């Protein structure tokens, strides 16, 4: 894989799977834009990469806000001259029982996990359309494929919605040379599952045929492959990376 001259925006890029993608893209020559709500953490990643001679830029964004998304895209283009890759990775998890989900919690998770994917795609489109080149990868989840096990329904709904957005955008944007795919990880060891109890974690692991959680680099590698020209003929796909829990 070679990302030389390519600019990639990774939302939620300061930590977890997003950080894994940022590192891989930068290590393969790309310009990595670390777009995260936590600017301090994003800046630390930028500093570490730049110290290694790699190209990176931290940007503060709350993906809930369309105005922030607009600024994120403009900063990427102003800094590196193009926007070639968008990884819609930022997301939050909840495990709230059906009876306890409030309207506020529902609206919040829908805005962060799903609305952001639509608007980030809308805002990178002018650049990708003009250059007739773009790669977009959206983070779905096993929960979006099978309705989920330990997660709340708001989470499952956003991750299933991402599959619909991925396919809709893939069919509409192919004519501009833009590939749109999704990756649906199963339980991955990033800290996002910290809200779960030990017994919930044990129950999860017991149900994974490969007998363990995924590792950050295993999910990031699948995402970054879909951003590469090696995957130029793949669009509208949902790649399951889940240790055998669901085959699609
Ligand atoms: N870890 C898993 O088991 C798992 C499984 C399936 C899907 N996923 C999906 O993968 C993606 C990344 O998960 P992770 O485990 O690496 O998460 P994480 O919690 O480790 O990191 C998420 C990053 O997103 C940032 N972020 C959160 N809300 C934001 C917002 N509103 N605006 C901007 N940045 C924000 C956080 O600051 C953090 O840096 C998520 O979309 C998640 O739903 C994760």
Short mmCIF file of C-alpha atoms and ligand atoms in Angstrom, two decimals:
data_model
loop_
_atom_site.label_atom_id
_atom_site.label_comp_id
_atom_site.label_asym_id
_atom_site.label_seq_id
_atom_site.Cartn_x
_atom_site.Cartn_y
_atom_site.Cartn_z
CA UNK A 1 0.00 0.00 0.00
CA UNK A 2 1.21 3.45 -0.86
CA UNK A 3 -0.61 6.58 0.30
CA UNK A 4 2.01 9.06 -0.79
CA UNK A 5 0.34 12.37 -1.66
CA UNK A 6 -3.03 11.18 -0.33
CA UNK A 7 -4.78 13.02 2.49
CA UNK A 8 -6.89 10.99 4.88
CA UNK A 9 -9.28 12.39 7.47
CA UNK A 10 -9.86 9.96 10.33
CA UNK A 11 -12.62 11.00 12.72
CA UNK A 12 -12.01 9.76 16.24
CA UNK A 13 -8.40 9.39 15.13
CA UNK A 14 -6.79 10.10 18.49
CA UNK A 15 -7.49 6.73 20.06
CA UNK A 16 -8.43 3.10 19.47
CA UNK A 17 -9.22 1.88 15.96
CA UNK A 18 -9.04 5.42 14.56
CA UNK A 19 -5.54 5.91 15.89
CA UNK A 20 -4.57 2.54 14.39
CA UNK A 21 -5.74 3.80 10.98
CA UNK A 22 -3.93 7.13 11.38
CA UNK A 23 -0.65 5.35 12.15
CA UNK A 24 -0.95 2.88 9.25
CA UNK A 25 -1.78 5.59 6.70
CA UNK A 26 1.02 7.88 7.88
CA UNK A 27 3.50 4.98 7.93
CA UNK A 28 2.57 4.27 4.30
CA UNK A 29 3.31 7.82 3.18
CA UNK A 30 -0.10 9.49 3.58
CA UNK A 31 -1.05 12.80 5.16
CA UNK A 32 -3.06 11.82 8.24
CA UNK A 33 -5.63 14.22 9.67
CA UNK A 34 -6.39 13.24 13.25
CA UNK A 35 -9.89 14.65 13.75
CA UNK A 36 -11.06 14.19 17.30
CA UNK A 37 -13.13 15.83 20.03
CA UNK A 38 -10.16 15.37 22.36
CA UNK A 39 -7.68 17.84 20.86
CA UNK A 40 -4.96 17.20 23.44
CA UNK A 41 -4.88 13.50 22.60
CA UNK A 42 -5.00 14.22 18.85
CA UNK A 43 -2.11 16.68 19.17
CA UNK A 44 -0.04 14.08 21.04
CA UNK A 45 -0.56 11.64 18.14
CA UNK A 46 0.38 14.39 15.66
CA UNK A 47 3.56 15.19 17.60
CA UNK A 48 4.59 11.52 17.81
CA UNK A 49 4.11 10.99 14.07
CA UNK A 50 5.80 14.23 13.04
CA UNK A 51 8.76 13.34 15.28
CA UNK A 52 9.13 10.16 13.20
CA UNK A 53 9.22 12.25 10.01
CA UNK A 54 5.63 11.40 9.05
CA UNK A 55 2.87 13.78 7.94
CA UNK A 56 0.03 14.45 10.37
CA UNK A 57 -2.27 17.23 11.54
CA UNK A 58 -4.54 17.28 14.58
CA UNK A 59 -7.95 18.95 14.24
CA UNK A 60 -10.56 19.42 16.93
CA UNK A 61 -14.03 18.33 15.87
CA UNK A 62 -17.25 17.32 17.51
CA UNK A 63 -18.78 15.23 14.72
CA UNK A 64 -22.26 16.03 16.09
CA UNK A 65 -21.88 19.57 14.77
CA UNK A 66 -22.07 20.02 11.01
CA UNK A 67 -20.22 23.35 11.34
CA UNK A 68 -17.31 21.49 13.01
CA UNK A 69 -17.30 18.92 10.20
CA UNK A 70 -17.07 21.74 7.64
CA UNK A 71 -14.09 23.25 9.46
CA UNK A 72 -12.42 19.81 9.71
CA UNK A 73 -12.64 19.25 5.95
CA UNK A 74 -11.44 22.78 5.15
CA UNK A 75 -8.47 22.45 7.50
CA UNK A 76 -7.48 19.15 5.87
CA UNK A 77 -7.69 20.64 2.38
CA UNK A 78 -5.91 23.88 3.37
CA UNK A 79 -3.11 21.96 5.12
CA UNK A 80 -2.41 19.24 2.59
CA UNK A 81 -4.06 20.45 -0.64
CA UNK A 82 -6.66 17.70 -1.12
CA UNK A 83 -9.04 15.34 0.64
CA UNK A 84 -8.73 11.83 -0.77
CA UNK A 85 -9.78 9.51 2.03
CA UNK A 86 -12.42 9.80 4.75
CA UNK A 87 -12.68 7.26 7.56
CA UNK A 88 -15.91 7.86 9.48
CA UNK A 89 -14.74 6.19 12.66
CA UNK A 90 -15.79 8.43 15.59
CA UNK A 91 -18.50 6.77 17.58
CA UNK A 92 -19.83 6.17 21.03
CA UNK A 93 -21.22 3.00 22.56
CA UNK A 94 -24.02 2.49 25.04
CA UNK A 95 -25.44 -0.54 26.81
CA UNK A 96 -28.56 1.13 28.21
CA UNK A 97 -31.55 -1.23 28.54
CA UNK A 98 -34.55 -0.56 26.28
CA UNK A 99 -36.69 0.66 29.20
CA UNK A 100 -34.12 3.26 30.29
CA UNK A 101 -33.15 4.96 27.02
CA UNK A 102 -34.26 8.60 27.08
CA UNK A 103 -35.03 10.78 24.08
CA UNK A 104 -31.89 12.78 24.85
CA UNK A 105 -29.67 9.68 24.86
CA UNK A 106 -31.26 8.41 21.65
CA UNK A 107 -30.80 11.74 19.83
CA UNK A 108 -27.20 12.01 21.06
CA UNK A 109 -26.05 8.61 19.83
CA UNK A 110 -27.88 9.04 16.52
CA UNK A 111 -26.14 12.40 16.00
CA UNK A 112 -22.64 11.20 16.88
CA UNK A 113 -22.70 7.80 15.22
CA UNK A 114 -24.97 8.27 12.19
CA UNK A 115 -25.73 11.90 11.32
CA UNK A 116 -21.98 12.55 11.28
CA UNK A 117 -21.40 9.91 8.61
CA UNK A 118 -23.89 11.52 6.26
CA UNK A 119 -22.62 15.07 6.73
CA UNK A 120 -18.90 14.26 6.67
CA UNK A 121 -19.49 12.47 3.37
CA UNK A 122 -21.53 15.40 2.04
CA UNK A 123 -18.74 17.85 2.96
CA UNK A 124 -15.86 15.89 1.38
CA UNK A 125 -17.84 15.32 -1.81
CA UNK A 126 -16.94 18.56 -3.63
CA UNK A 127 -13.23 17.69 -3.33
CA UNK A 128 -13.61 14.04 -4.30
CA UNK A 129 -16.02 14.78 -7.16
CA UNK A 130 -13.69 17.35 -8.64
CA UNK A 131 -10.61 15.13 -8.48
CA UNK A 132 -12.62 12.05 -9.57
CA UNK A 133 -11.04 10.11 -6.71
CA UNK A 134 -12.13 9.24 -3.21
CA UNK A 135 -12.19 6.44 -0.66
CA UNK A 136 -14.70 6.47 2.17
CA UNK A 137 -14.83 3.81 4.87
CA UNK A 138 -17.53 3.85 7.54
CA UNK A 139 -17.36 2.05 10.88
CA UNK A 140 -20.39 -0.16 11.33
CA UNK A 141 -20.35 -2.95 13.90
CA UNK A 142 -21.38 -6.52 14.48
CA UNK A 143 -24.32 -4.88 16.31
CA UNK A 144 -25.44 -3.34 13.03
CA UNK A 145 -25.43 -6.78 11.40
CA UNK A 146 -27.17 -8.91 14.02
CA UNK A 147 -28.96 -6.38 16.26
CA UNK A 148 -26.30 -6.65 18.93
CA UNK A 149 -25.91 -8.60 22.14
CA UNK A 150 -24.55 -6.45 24.96
CA UNK A 151 -25.13 -3.06 23.39
CA UNK A 152 -28.08 -0.69 23.54
CA UNK A 153 -30.59 -0.45 20.72
CA UNK A 154 -29.55 3.09 19.83
CA UNK A 155 -26.06 1.80 19.06
CA UNK A 156 -27.39 -1.11 16.96
CA UNK A 157 -29.68 1.26 15.05
CA UNK A 158 -26.84 3.64 14.18
CA UNK A 159 -24.56 0.83 13.05
CA UNK A 160 -27.29 -0.73 10.86
CA UNK A 161 -28.03 2.75 9.50
CA UNK A 162 -24.38 3.05 8.49
CA UNK A 163 -24.76 -0.05 6.30
CA UNK A 164 -27.67 1.65 4.49
CA UNK A 165 -25.73 4.89 4.07
CA UNK A 166 -22.68 2.99 2.80
CA UNK A 167 -24.67 1.19 0.11
CA UNK A 168 -26.63 4.31 -0.86
CA UNK A 169 -23.50 6.42 -1.21
CA UNK A 170 -21.62 3.61 -2.99
CA UNK A 171 -24.23 3.40 -5.72
CA UNK A 172 -24.60 7.17 -6.09
CA UNK A 173 -20.92 8.11 -6.00
CA UNK A 174 -19.32 5.37 -8.13
CA UNK A 175 -19.66 7.59 -11.20
CA UNK A 176 -17.21 10.05 -9.61
CA UNK A 177 -14.61 7.35 -8.92
CA UNK A 178 -15.47 7.28 -5.23
CA UNK A 179 -15.47 3.95 -3.37
CA UNK A 180 -17.61 3.71 -0.25
CA UNK A 181 -17.33 0.69 2.02
CA UNK A 182 -17.96 -0.27 5.62
CA UNK A 183 -16.10 -2.35 8.16
CA UNK A 184 -18.13 -4.09 10.86
CA UNK A 185 -15.88 -5.05 13.76
CA UNK A 186 -16.86 -7.41 16.51
CA UNK A 187 -15.64 -6.79 20.06
CA UNK A 188 -12.25 -5.12 19.76
CA UNK A 189 -9.92 -4.35 22.62
CA UNK A 190 -9.91 -0.52 22.60
CA UNK A 191 -11.53 0.60 25.82
CA UNK A 192 -14.92 1.26 24.17
CA UNK A 193 -16.23 -1.78 26.08
CA UNK A 194 -15.13 -0.41 29.46
CA UNK A 195 -18.75 0.20 30.46
CA UNK A 196 -19.46 -3.54 30.45
CA UNK A 197 -19.29 -5.68 33.60
CA UNK A 198 -16.87 -8.64 33.90
CA UNK A 199 -19.71 -11.11 33.45
CA UNK A 200 -20.86 -9.30 30.28
CA UNK A 201 -17.28 -9.42 28.96
CA UNK A 202 -16.96 -13.16 29.78
CA UNK A 203 -20.25 -13.84 28.00
CA UNK A 204 -19.03 -11.95 24.95
CA UNK A 205 -15.72 -13.84 24.71
CA UNK A 206 -17.49 -17.19 25.09
CA UNK A 207 -19.46 -16.42 21.94
CA UNK A 208 -16.49 -15.56 19.75
CA UNK A 209 -15.42 -18.62 17.69
CA UNK A 210 -11.79 -17.43 17.60
CA UNK A 211 -11.97 -17.17 21.40
CA UNK A 212 -10.76 -13.61 21.93
CA UNK A 213 -11.44 -9.92 21.26
CA UNK A 214 -10.02 -8.37 18.12
CA UNK A 215 -6.91 -6.22 18.25
CA UNK A 216 -6.81 -2.62 17.09
CA UNK A 217 -4.30 -3.31 14.32
CA UNK A 218 -6.42 -6.19 12.97
CA UNK A 219 -9.40 -3.88 12.43
CA UNK A 220 -7.31 -0.93 11.26
CA UNK A 221 -5.61 -3.13 8.62
CA UNK A 222 -9.00 -4.07 7.13
CA UNK A 223 -10.11 -0.41 7.04
CA UNK A 224 -6.89 0.85 5.53
CA UNK A 225 -6.93 -1.89 2.87
CA UNK A 226 -10.33 -0.54 1.74
CA UNK A 227 -8.78 2.96 1.54
CA UNK A 228 -6.01 1.71 -0.74
CA UNK A 229 -5.87 1.34 -4.49
CA UNK A 230 -5.53 -2.43 -3.95
CA UNK A 231 -9.27 -2.29 -3.18
CA UNK A 232 -10.12 -0.13 -6.21
CA UNK A 233 -12.83 -2.54 -7.45
CA UNK A 234 -14.52 -2.91 -4.06
CA UNK A 235 -17.46 -0.62 -3.30
CA UNK A 236 -20.66 -1.01 -1.29
CA UNK A 237 -19.11 -3.84 0.71
CA UNK A 238 -19.43 -4.48 4.43
CA UNK A 239 -16.33 -6.27 5.65
CA UNK A 240 -16.98 -8.30 8.83
CA UNK A 241 -13.97 -8.43 11.19
CA UNK A 242 -15.39 -10.28 14.15
CA UNK A 243 -13.57 -13.54 14.93
CA UNK A 244 -16.29 -15.64 13.29
CA UNK A 245 -19.35 -14.35 15.17
CA UNK A 246 -21.29 -13.41 12.03
CA UNK A 247 -20.58 -14.28 8.42
CA UNK A 248 -22.81 -11.79 6.58
N1 LIG B 1 -14.15 -1.41 19.96
C1 LIG B 1 -15.11 -2.21 19.55
O1 LIG B 1 -15.34 -3.30 20.10
C2 LIG B 1 -15.94 -1.83 18.36
C3 LIG B 1 -16.77 -2.81 17.79
C4 LIG B 1 -17.55 -2.47 16.71
C5 LIG B 1 -17.50 -1.19 16.18
N2 LIG B 1 -16.68 -0.28 16.74
C6 LIG B 1 -16.71 1.08 16.18
O2 LIG B 1 -15.40 1.49 15.84
C7 LIG B 1 -15.28 2.90 16.02
C8 LIG B 1 -14.08 3.21 16.90
O3 LIG B 1 -14.23 2.51 18.12
P1 LIG B 1 -13.09 2.48 19.23
O4 LIG B 1 -13.35 1.27 20.04
O5 LIG B 1 -11.76 2.66 18.60
O6 LIG B 1 -13.49 3.77 20.08
P2 LIG B 1 -12.67 4.55 21.22
O7 LIG B 1 -13.67 4.91 22.27
O8 LIG B 1 -11.43 3.81 21.63
O9 LIG B 1 -12.21 5.87 20.47
C9 LIG B 1 -13.17 6.73 19.92
C10 LIG B 1 -12.52 8.06 19.56
O10 LIG B 1 -13.57 8.88 19.03
C11 LIG B 1 -13.53 10.15 19.65
N3 LIG B 1 -14.88 10.70 19.68
C12 LIG B 1 -15.94 10.28 20.41
N4 LIG B 1 -17.00 11.06 20.19
C13 LIG B 1 -16.61 12.01 19.32
C14 LIG B 1 -17.25 13.12 18.73
N5 LIG B 1 -18.51 13.45 19.02
N6 LIG B 1 -16.55 13.87 17.84
C15 LIG B 1 -15.27 13.57 17.55
N7 LIG B 1 -14.59 12.55 18.11
C16 LIG B 1 -15.26 11.78 18.98
C17 LIG B 1 -12.98 9.89 21.04
O11 LIG B 1 -12.41 11.07 21.61
C18 LIG B 1 -11.95 8.80 20.78
O12 LIG B 1 -10.69 9.35 20.45
C19 LIG B 1 -16.61 3.36 16.62
O13 LIG B 1 -17.44 3.87 15.60
C20 LIG B 1 -17.19 2.10 17.19
O14 LIG B 1 -18.60 2.12 17.28
C21 LIG B 1 -15.89 -0.56 17.83
#
